[in-house]
Coordinates of C-alpha atoms in Angstrom, one line a residue:
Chain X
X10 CA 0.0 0.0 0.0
X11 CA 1.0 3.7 -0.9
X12 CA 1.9 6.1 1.8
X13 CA -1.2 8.8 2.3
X14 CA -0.1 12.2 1.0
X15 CA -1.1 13.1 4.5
X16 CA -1.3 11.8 7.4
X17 CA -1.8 13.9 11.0
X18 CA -0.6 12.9 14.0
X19 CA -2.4 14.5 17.6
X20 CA -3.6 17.5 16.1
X21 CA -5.6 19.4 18.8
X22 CA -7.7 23.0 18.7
X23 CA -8.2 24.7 22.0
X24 CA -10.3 27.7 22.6
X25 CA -9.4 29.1 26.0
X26 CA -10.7 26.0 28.1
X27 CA -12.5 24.6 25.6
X28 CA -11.1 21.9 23.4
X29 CA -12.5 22.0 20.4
X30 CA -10.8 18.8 18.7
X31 CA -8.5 16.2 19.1
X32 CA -7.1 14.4 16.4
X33 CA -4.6 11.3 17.0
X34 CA -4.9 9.9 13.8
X35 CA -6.2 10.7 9.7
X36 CA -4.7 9.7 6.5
X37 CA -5.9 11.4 3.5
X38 CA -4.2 9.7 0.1
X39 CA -3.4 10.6 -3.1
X40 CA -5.8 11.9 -5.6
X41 CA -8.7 11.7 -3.2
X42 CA -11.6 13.3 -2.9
X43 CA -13.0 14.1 1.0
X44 CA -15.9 16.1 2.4
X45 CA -15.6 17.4 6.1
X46 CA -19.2 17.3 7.8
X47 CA -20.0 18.0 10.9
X48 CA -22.8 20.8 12.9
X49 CA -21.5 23.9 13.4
X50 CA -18.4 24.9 15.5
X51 CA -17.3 21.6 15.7
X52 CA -14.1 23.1 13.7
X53 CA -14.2 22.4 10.3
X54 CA -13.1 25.5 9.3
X55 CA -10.4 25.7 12.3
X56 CA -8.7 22.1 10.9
X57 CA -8.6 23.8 7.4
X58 CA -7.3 26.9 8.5
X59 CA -4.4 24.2 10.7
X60 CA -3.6 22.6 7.5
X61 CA -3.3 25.6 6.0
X62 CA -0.9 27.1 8.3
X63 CA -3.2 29.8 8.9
X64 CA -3.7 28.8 12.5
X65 CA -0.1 28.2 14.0
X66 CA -1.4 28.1 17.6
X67 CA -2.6 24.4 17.0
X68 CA -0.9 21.4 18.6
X69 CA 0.4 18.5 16.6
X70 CA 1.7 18.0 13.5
X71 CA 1.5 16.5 10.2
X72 CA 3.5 13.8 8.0
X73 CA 3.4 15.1 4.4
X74 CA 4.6 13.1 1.6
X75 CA 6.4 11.6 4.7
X76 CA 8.2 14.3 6.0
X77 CA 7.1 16.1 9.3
X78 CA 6.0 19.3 10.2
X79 CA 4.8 20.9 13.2
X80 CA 1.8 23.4 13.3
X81 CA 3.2 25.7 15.5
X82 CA 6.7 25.8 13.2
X83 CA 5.0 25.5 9.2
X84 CA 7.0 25.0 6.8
X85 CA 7.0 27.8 4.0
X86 CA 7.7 25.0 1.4
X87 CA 4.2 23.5 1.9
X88 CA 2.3 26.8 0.9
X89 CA 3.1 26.0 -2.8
X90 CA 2.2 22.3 -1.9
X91 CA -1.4 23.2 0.0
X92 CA -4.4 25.8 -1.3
X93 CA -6.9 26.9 1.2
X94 CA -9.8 28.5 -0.4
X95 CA -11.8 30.9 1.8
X96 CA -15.7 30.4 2.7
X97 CA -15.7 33.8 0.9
X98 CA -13.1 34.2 -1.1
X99 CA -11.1 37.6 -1.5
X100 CA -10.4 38.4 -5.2
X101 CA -7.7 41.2 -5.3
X102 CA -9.0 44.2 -6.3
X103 CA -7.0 44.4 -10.1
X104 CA -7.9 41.9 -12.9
X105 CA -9.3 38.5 -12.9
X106 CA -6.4 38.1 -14.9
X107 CA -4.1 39.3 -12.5
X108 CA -5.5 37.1 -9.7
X109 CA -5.3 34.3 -11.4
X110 CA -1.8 34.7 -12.4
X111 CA -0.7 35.7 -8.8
X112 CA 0.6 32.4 -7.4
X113 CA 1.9 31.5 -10.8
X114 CA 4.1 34.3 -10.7
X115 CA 4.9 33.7 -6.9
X116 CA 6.2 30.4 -8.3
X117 CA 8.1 31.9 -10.5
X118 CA 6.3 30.3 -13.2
X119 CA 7.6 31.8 -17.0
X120 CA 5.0 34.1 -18.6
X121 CA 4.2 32.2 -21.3
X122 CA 3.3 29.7 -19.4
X123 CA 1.6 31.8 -17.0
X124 CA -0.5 33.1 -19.9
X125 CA -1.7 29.6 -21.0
X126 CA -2.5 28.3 -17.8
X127 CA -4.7 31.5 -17.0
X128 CA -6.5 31.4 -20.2
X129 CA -7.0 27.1 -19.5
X130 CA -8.5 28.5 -16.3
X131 CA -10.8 31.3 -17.3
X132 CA -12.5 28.4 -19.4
X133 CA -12.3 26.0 -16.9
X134 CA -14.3 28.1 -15.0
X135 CA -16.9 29.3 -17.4
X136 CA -15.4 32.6 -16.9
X137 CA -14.7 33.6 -20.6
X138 CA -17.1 36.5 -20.9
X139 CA -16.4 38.1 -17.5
X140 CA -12.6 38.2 -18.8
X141 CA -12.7 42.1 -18.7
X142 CA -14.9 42.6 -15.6
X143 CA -13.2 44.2 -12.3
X144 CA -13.3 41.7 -10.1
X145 CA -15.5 43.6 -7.7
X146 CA -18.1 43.3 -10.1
X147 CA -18.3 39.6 -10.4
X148 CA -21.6 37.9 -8.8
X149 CA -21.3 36.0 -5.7
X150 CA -20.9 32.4 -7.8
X151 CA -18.4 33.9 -10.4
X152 CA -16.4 35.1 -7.5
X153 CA -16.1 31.3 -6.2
X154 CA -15.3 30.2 -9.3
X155 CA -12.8 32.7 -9.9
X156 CA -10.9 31.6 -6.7
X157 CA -11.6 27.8 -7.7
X158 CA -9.6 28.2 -10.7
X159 CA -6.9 30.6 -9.2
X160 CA -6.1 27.7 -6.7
X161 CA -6.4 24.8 -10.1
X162 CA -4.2 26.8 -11.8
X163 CA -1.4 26.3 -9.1
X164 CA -2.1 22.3 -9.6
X165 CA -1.3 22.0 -5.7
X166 CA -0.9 18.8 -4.2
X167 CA -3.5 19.4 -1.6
X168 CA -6.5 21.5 -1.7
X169 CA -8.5 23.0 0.8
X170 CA -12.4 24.3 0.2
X171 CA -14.0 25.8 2.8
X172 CA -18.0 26.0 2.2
X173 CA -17.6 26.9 -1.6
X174 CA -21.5 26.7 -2.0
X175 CA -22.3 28.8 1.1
X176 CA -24.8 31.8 0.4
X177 CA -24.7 31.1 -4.2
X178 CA -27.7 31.1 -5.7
X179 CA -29.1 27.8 -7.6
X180 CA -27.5 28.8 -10.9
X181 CA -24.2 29.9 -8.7
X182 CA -24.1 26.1 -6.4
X183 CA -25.1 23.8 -9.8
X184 CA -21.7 25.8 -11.7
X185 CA -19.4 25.2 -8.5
X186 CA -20.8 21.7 -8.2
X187 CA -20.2 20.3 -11.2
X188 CA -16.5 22.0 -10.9
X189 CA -16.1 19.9 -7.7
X190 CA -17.3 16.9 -9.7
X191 CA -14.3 18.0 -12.3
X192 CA -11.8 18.4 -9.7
X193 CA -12.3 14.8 -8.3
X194 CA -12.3 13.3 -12.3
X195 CA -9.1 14.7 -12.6
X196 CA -8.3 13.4 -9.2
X197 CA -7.1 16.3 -7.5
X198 CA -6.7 15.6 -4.1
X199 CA -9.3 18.0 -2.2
X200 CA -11.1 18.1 0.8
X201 CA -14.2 20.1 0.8
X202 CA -15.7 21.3 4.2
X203 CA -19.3 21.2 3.7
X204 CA -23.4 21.4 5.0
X205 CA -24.4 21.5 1.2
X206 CA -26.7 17.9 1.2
X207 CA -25.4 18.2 -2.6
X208 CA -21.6 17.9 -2.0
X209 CA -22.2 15.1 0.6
X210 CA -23.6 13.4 -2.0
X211 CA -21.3 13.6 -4.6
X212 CA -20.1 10.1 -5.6
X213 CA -16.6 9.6 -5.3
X214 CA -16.1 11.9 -2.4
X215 CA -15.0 10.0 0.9
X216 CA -17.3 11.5 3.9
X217 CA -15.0 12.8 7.3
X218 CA -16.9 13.4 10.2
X219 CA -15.8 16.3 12.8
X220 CA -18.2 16.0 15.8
X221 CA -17.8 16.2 19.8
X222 CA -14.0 16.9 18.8
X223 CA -13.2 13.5 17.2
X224 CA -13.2 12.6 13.3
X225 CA -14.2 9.8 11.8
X226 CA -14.3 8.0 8.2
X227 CA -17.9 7.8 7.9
X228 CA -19.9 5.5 5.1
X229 CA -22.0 7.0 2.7
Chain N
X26 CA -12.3 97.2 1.9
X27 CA -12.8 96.9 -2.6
X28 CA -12.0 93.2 -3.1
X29 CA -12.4 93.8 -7.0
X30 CA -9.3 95.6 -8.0
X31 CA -6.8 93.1 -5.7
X32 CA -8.6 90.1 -7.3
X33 CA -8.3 91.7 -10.8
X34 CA -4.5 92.5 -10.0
X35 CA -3.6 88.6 -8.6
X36 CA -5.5 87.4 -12.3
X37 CA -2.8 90.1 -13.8
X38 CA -0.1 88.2 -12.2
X39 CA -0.2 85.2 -12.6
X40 CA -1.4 84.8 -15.9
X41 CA 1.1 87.7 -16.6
X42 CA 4.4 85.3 -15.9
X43 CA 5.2 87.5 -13.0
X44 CA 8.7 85.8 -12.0
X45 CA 8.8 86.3 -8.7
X46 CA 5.1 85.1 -8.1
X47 CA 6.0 81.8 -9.8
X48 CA 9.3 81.5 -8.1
X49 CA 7.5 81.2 -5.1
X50 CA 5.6 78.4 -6.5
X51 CA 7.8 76.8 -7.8
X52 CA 9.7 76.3 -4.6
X53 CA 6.2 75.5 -3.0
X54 CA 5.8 72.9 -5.4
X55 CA 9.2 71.3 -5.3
X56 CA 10.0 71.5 -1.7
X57 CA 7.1 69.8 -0.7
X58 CA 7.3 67.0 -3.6
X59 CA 10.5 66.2 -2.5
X60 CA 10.0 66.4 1.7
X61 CA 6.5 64.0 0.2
X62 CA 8.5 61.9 -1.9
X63 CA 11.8 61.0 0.7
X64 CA 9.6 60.8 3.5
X65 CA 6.9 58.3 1.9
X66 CA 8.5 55.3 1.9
X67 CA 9.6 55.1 5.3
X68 CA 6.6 56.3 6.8
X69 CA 4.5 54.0 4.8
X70 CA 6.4 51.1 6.1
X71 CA 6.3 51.9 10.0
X72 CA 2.6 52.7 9.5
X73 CA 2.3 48.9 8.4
X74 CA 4.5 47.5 10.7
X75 CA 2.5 49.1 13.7
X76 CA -0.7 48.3 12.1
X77 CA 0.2 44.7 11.6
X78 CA 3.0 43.3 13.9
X79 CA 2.4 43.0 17.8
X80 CA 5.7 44.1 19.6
X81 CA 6.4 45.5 23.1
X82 CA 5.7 49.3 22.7
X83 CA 3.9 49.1 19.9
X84 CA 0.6 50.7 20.9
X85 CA 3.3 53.5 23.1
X86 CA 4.7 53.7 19.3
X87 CA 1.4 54.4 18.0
X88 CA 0.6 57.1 20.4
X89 CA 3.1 58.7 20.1
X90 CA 2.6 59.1 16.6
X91 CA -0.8 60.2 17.2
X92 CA 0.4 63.0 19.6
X93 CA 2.6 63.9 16.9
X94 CA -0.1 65.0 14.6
X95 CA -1.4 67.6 17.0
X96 CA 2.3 69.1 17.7
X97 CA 2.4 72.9 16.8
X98 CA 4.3 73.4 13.3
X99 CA 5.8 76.2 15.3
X100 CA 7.4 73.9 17.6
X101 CA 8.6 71.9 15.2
X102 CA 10.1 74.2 13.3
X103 CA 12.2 75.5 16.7
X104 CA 13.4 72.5 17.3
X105 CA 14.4 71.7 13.7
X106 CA 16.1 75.2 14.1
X107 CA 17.7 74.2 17.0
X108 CA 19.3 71.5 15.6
X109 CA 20.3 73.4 12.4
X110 CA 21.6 76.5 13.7
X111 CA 25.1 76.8 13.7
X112 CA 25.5 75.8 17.6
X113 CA 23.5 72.7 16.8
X114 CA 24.1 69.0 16.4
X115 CA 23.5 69.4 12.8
X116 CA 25.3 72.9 12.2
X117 CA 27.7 72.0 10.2
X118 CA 25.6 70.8 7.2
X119 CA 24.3 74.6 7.0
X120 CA 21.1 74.3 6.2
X121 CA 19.0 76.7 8.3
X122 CA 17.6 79.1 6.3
X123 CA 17.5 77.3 2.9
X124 CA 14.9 75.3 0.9
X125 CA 16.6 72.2 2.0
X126 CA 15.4 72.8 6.1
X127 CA 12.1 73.8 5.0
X128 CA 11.8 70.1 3.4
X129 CA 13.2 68.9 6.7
X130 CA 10.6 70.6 8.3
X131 CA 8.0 69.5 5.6
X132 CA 8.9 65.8 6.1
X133 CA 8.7 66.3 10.1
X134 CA 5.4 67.5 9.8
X135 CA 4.1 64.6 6.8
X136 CA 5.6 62.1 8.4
X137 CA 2.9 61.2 11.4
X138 CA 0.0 61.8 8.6
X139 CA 1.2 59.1 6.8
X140 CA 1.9 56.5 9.5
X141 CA -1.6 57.0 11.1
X142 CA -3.5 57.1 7.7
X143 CA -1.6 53.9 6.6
X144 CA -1.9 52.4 10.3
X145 CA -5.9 53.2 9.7
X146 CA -5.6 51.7 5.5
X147 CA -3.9 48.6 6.7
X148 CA -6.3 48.1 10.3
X149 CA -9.2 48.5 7.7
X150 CA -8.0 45.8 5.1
X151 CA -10.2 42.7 5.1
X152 CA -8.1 40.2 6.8
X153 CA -8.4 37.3 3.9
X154 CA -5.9 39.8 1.9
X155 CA -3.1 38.9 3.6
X156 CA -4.4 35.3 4.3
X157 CA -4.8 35.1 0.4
X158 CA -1.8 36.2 -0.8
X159 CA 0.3 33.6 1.9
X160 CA -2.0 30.7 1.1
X161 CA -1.0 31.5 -2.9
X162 CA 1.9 31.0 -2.0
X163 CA 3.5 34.9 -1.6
X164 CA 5.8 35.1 1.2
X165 CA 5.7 37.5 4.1
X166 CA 7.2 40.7 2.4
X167 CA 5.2 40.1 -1.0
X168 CA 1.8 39.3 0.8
X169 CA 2.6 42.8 2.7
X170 CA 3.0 44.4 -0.5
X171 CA 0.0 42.4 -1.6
X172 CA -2.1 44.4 1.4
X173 CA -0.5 47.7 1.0
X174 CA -1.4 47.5 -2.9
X175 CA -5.4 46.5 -1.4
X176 CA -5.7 49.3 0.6
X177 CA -3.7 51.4 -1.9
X178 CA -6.4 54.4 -2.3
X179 CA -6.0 54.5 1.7
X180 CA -2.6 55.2 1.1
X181 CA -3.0 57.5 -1.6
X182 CA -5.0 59.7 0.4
X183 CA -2.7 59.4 3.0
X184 CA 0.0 60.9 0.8
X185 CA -2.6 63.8 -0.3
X186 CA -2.8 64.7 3.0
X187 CA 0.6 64.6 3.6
X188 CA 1.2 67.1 0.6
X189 CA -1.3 69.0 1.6
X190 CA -0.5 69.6 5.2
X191 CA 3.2 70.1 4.2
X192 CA 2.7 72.8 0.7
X193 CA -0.1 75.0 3.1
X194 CA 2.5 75.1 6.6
X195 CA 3.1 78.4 7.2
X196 CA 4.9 78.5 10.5
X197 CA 7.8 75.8 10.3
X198 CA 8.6 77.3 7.1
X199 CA 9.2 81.0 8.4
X200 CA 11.1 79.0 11.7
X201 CA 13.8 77.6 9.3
X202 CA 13.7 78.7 6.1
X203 CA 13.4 82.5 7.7
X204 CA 11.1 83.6 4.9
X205 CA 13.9 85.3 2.1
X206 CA 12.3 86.3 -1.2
X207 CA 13.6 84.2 -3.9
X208 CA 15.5 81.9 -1.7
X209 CA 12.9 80.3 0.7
X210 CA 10.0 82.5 0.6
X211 CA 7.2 79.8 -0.6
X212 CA 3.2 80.0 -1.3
X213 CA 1.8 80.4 2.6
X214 CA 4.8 82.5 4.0
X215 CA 4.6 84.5 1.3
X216 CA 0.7 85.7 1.9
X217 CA 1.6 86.0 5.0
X218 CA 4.1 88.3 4.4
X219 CA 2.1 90.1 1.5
X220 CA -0.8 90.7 3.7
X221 CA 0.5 91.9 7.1
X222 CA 1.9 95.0 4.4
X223 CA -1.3 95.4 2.9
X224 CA -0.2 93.7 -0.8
X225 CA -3.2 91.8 -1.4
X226 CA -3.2 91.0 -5.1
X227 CA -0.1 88.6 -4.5
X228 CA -1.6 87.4 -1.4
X229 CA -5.1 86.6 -3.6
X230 CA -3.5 85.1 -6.6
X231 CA -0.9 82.4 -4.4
X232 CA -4.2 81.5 -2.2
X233 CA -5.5 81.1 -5.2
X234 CA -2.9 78.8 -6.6
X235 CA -3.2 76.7 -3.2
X236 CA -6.9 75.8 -3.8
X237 CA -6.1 74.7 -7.7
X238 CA -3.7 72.6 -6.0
X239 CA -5.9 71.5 -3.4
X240 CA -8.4 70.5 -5.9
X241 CA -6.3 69.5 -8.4
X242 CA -4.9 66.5 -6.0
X243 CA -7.9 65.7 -4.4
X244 CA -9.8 65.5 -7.7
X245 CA -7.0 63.0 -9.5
X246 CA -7.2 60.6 -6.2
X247 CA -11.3 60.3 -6.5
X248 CA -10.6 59.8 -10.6
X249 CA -7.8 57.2 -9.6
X250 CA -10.4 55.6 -6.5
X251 CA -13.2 55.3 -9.9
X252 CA -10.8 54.0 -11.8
X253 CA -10.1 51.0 -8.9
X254 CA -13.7 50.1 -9.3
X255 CA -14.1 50.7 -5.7
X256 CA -16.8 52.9 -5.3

């Protein structure tokens, strides 16, 4: 058997008193696809924002691709490796060019390159029309798929999706769906913390389940 | 008192080319561009470092900055004279009484605008900037840039200000540049001057040129703010 992309080892979230997780073991492997469920507060967002390294207050650590990292000490190499993806994402206020080129050029990646992966994700996304809009202008669905593709085009090893369907209209949840549905054909490996009913659903996706501060692989 | 004939007389002026009116100006202009344009930078940079980082004596630093704005320009300028004049730490470079202390003075007085603007531009920022930028993969010093470049018409308007406070200072100015026509006689000293000896038509026309460049700045940062789609 393969060793998991990642694997966590005693991760633990404390608010004040309050623990609000503890995690001894999870595994998540190569090329799948997850959804976190669990009622609210019970941390989803907190372990995303951990993995992340967002939150460096957590205890614990992780095994990625097999070598260890602490929380509280995260390794810069692992945000080029890892994509979190905000409940609301924040498109920069420039072009939706621009965004989606920013963590290309942060990698250094050659223009022309650059230029062909942001053009494969502006389709990808459906965004084709919108090419020329400020991104302030974009509806509340384009925006999530703007930031969808901004985090494809960086082909990370590991992404992160916080509540991509909270607060879209139909039209808005059915386009962001079916790009989930794309990311786990091209198995991307992504976990996806959820409520949508829709996501849950999604064949393929493997179901976690955060509740009284323990996860669990849960069936479908 | 006939407001008419000095009015028509500033018009005559400045649109007649009178040198000495656009020598003052000129050195208006300049002065504060420069003291604007050395002191940004810096100043910009603190502002963001005391708005983002949390360090012993940080909020003692940001108070003190605060109390800065409310100095007297008078003050300021005595104590940049003290340190200029020829008994003073800073003697030997002899700069009292040239262009070069007024945009000493100029920067002195900018310089707490533009950290407390920037420290209000970069408080205000929606948080998932910065988180954005890092989780792209920008490190810290680019996902700071990242943030200042968000909250960029904050910081535009924090230069206006700056300009603005530094081109209209009238007290500073006489301090340490001392006020000597066409060396450092600028715009406000200048109507001062004019006016205490009854001149009024110079007085008018450089109060006039103050408001067009007033205007003229605060007009190009709400074209720039459209632009930005910010609105």
């Amino acid at each position: 058997m393969s060793a998991p992309l990642l694997a966590l080892r005693g991760v633990r979230k404390v608010f004040g008193t309050r623990v609000l997780f503890e995690i001894d073991r999870l595994s998540v492997d190569e090329g799948g696809a997850y959804v976190l469920v669990g009622p609210n507060g019970s941390g989803k967002t907190s372990l995303m924002r951990i993995l992340a390294g967002l939150d460096r207050e957590a205890g614990g650590g992780m095994d990625f691709r097999g070598a260890p990292a602490a929380f509280t000490s995260y390794p810069e190499r692992l945000r080029r490796s890892i994509v979190y993806v905000h409940q609301h994402p924040y498109l920069f206020h420039t072009s939706l060019r621009h965004n989606l080129e920013y963590g290309l050029r942060c990698r250094g990646v050659p223009a022309a390159e650059r230029a062909r992966r942001v053009d494969e994700a502006i389709a990808w996304a459906g965004l084709e029309p919108r090419r020329a809009t400020p991104p302030a202008k974009l509806s509340g669905g384009e925006k999530q798929r703007a930031a969808l593709a901004r985090a494809r085009a960086l082909e990370p090893e590991l992404l992160l999706l916080d509540e991509p369907t909270s607060n879209l209209d139909r039209d808005g949840r059915a386009q962001t769906l079916a790009l989930l549905a794309q990311l786990r054909d091209e198995r991307r490996t992504v976990i996806v913390a959820c409520h949508d009913q829709e996501i849950i659903g999604l064949a393929g996706f493997t179901r976690l389940r955060l509740d009284d501060g323990r996860i669990a692989l849960q069936s479908g | 008192m006939d407001l008419l004939e000095p009015t028509r007389q500033a018009f005559a002026l400045l649109f007649g080319g009178d040198p000495e009116l656009w020598q003052i100006i000129w050195l208006s202009l300049w002065v504060s561009v420069a003291a604007i344009a050395l002191v940004a930078a810096p100043s910009i940079a603190l502002g963001f470092l005391l708005a983002k980082k949390r360090f012993p004596g940080q909020r003692a630093a940001v108070v003190l900055v605060q109390a800065l704005l409310s100095f007297p320009t008078v003050v300021i300028g005595l104590v940049i004279y003290l340190l200029l004049s020829r008994r003073g730490p800073l003697g030997s470079f002899d700069l009292l009484f040239t262009p070069w202390a007024i945009m000493v003075g100029y920067m002195v007085i900018a310089f707490p605008i533009l950290v407390v603007f920037t420290i209000a531009a970069v408080q205000g920022a929606d948080p998932r900037v910065y988180e954005t930028a890092r989780c792209l993969g920008a490190g810290r010093f680019a996902a700071s840039l990242t943030t200042l470049r968000e909250v960029r018409f904050g910081i535009l308007a924090a230069v206006v200000n700056g300009f603005g406070r530094a081109i209209s200072e009238v007290g500073c100015a006489i301090m340490v540049g001392g006020n000597i026509a066409g060396l450092t006689r600028n715009i406000p000293t200048a109507i001062a001057l004019e006016t205490t000896k009854g001149d009024f038509a110079q007085g008018i026309a450089l109060g006039f040129v103050l408001m067009v460049v007033a205007l003229g700045v605060n007009v190009l940062l709400a074209l720039l703010q459209g632009q930005g789609g910010l609105r």
